Tab-separated table of C-alpha atoms in Angstrom:
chain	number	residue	atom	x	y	z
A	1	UNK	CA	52.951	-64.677	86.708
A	2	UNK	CA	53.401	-64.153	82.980
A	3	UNK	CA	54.892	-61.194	81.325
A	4	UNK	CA	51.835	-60.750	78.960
A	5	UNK	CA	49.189	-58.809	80.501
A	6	UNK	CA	45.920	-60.346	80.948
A	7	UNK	CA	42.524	-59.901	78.546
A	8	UNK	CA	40.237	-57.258	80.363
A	9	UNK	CA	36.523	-58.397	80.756
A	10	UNK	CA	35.798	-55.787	78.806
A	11	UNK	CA	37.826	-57.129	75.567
A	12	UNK	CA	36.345	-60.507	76.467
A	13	UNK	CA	32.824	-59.592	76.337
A	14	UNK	CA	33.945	-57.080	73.013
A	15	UNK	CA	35.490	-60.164	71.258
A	16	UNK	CA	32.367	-62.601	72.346
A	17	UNK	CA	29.832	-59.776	70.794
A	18	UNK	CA	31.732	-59.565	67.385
A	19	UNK	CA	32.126	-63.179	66.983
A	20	UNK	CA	28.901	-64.128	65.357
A	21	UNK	CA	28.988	-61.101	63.257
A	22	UNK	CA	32.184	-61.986	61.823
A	23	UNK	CA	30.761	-65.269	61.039
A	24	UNK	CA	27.877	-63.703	59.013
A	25	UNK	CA	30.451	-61.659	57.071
A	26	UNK	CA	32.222	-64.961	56.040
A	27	UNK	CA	29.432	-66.707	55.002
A	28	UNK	CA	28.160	-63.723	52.741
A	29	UNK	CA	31.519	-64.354	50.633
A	30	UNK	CA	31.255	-67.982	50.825
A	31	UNK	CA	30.255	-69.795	47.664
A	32	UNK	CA	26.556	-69.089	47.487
A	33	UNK	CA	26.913	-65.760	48.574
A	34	UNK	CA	25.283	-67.192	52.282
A	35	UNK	CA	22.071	-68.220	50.276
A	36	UNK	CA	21.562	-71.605	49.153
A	37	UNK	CA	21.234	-71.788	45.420
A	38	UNK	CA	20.058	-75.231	43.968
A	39	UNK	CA	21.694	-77.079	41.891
A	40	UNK	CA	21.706	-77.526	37.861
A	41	UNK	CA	18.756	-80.149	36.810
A	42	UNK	CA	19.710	-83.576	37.060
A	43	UNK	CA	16.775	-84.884	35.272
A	44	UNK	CA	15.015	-83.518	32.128
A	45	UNK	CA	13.518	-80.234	32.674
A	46	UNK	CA	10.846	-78.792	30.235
A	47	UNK	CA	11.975	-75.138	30.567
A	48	UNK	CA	9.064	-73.356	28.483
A	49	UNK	CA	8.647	-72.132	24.446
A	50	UNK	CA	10.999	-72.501	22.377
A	51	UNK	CA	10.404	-69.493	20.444
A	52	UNK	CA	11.318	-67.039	23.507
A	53	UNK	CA	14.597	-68.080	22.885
A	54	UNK	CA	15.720	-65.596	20.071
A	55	UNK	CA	18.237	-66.609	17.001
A	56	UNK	CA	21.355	-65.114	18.025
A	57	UNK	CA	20.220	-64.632	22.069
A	58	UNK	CA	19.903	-66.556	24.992
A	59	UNK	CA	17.266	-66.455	27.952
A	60	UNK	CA	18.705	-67.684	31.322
A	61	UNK	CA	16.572	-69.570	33.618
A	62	UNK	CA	17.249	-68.656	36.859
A	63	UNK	CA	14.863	-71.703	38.520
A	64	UNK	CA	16.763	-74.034	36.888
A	65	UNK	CA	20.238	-72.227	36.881
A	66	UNK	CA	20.545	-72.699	33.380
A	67	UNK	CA	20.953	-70.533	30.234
A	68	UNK	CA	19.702	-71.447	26.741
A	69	UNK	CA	20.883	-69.814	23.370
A	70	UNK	CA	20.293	-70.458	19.917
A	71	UNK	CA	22.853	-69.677	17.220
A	72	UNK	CA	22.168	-67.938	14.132
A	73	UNK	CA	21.262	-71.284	12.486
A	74	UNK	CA	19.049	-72.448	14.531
A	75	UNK	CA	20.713	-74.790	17.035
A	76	UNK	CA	20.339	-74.476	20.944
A	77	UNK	CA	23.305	-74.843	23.228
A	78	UNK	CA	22.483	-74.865	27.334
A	79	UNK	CA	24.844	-74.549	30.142
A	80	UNK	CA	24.763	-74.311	33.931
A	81	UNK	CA	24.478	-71.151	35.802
A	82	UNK	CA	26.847	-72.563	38.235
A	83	UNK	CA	29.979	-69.837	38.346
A	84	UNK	CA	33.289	-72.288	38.144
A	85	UNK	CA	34.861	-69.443	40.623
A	86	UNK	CA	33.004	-69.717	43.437
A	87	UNK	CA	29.697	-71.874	42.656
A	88	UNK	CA	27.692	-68.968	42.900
A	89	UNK	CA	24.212	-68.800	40.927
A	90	UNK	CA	24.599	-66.207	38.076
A	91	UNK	CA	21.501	-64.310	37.905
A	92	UNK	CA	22.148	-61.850	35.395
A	93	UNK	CA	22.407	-61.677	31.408
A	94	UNK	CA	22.783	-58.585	29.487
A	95	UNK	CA	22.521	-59.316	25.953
A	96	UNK	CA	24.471	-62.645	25.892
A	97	UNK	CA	27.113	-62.121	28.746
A	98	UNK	CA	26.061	-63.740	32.329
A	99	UNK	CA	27.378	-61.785	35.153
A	100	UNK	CA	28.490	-63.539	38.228
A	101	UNK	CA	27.017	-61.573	41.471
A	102	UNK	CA	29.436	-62.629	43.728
A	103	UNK	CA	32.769	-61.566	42.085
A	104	UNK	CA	32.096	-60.100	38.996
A	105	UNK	CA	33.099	-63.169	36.381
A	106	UNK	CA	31.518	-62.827	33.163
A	107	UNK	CA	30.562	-65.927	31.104
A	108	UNK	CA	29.696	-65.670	27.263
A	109	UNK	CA	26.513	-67.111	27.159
A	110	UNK	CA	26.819	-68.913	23.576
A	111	UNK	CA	29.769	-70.916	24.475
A	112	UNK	CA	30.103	-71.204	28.242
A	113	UNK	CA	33.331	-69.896	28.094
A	114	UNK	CA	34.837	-66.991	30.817
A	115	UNK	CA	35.000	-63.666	29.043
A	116	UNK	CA	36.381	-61.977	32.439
A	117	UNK	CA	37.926	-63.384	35.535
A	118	UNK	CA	38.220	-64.247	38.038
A	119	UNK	CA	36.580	-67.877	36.664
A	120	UNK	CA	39.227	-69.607	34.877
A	121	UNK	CA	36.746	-72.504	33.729
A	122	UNK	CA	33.782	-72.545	31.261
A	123	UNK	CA	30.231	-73.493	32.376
A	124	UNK	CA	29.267	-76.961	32.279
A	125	UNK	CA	27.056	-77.640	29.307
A	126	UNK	CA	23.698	-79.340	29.755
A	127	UNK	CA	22.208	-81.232	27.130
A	128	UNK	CA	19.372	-79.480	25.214
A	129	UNK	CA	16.678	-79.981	22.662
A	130	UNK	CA	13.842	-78.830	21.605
A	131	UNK	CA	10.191	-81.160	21.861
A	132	UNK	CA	7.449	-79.936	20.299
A	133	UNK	CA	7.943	-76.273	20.559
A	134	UNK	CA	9.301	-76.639	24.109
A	135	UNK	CA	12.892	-76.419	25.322
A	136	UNK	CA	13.911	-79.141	27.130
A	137	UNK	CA	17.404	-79.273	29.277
A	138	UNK	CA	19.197	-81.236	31.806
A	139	UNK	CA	20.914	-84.856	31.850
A	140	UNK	CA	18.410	-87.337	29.462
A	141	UNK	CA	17.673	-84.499	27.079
């Protein structure tokens, strides 16, 4: 006999009941936050009128995971949605900052670049351009 004492069925049948609930926990801080999000386009995507992008602003699309802006001269820049931290969909942007739901990394939404941690890498840009009076983004734009 062993000098440990022996689980009760009790803390068994405690430990078996919290299991799966632990498991949920973990997955709500995984990556996607337990959601799936999709993925950045990896083909053209016409992503509506080019004038609802404002000079100076950006409009995210949160379909697509991508945010456009346009600088004061005109030009469009896009770039995923994708948080480098944790590969969480950003699904916020005030003004042109993109908040991160999952752990609070902010992303400026002109240049891609982290503004607050705890991403330490920019966005991935997307190529952009405008057709026509419609933006168009994604990989063959």
């Amino acid at each position: 006999m062993s000098g440990r004492p022996s689980a009760s069925r009790r803390t068994i049948i405690r430990g078996a009941a919290l299991t799966p609930v632990a498991g949920l926990g973990l997955a709500a801080c995984g990556p996607d936050g337990g959601a799936s999000a999709p993925a950045t386009p990896t083909a053209p995507v016409d992503l509506g009128a080019e004038s609802e992008i404002p000079k100076g602003g950006a409009k995210l699309y949160r379909d697509h995971n991508v945010v456009v802006s346009r600088d004061a001269g005109g030009a469009l820049k896009a770039f995923s949605t994708i948080c480098t931290h944790a590969g969480c969909a950003i699904n916020k942007l005030q003004g042109t900052t993109l908040i991160c739901p999952c752990h609070g990394s902010r992303f400026d939404a002109t240049t891609g670049q982290v503004v607050q941690s705890p991403a330490t890498e920019p966005l991935a840009a997307l190529p952009v351009r405008a057709d026509a009076g419609k933006v168009i983004a994604g990989p063959g734009a």
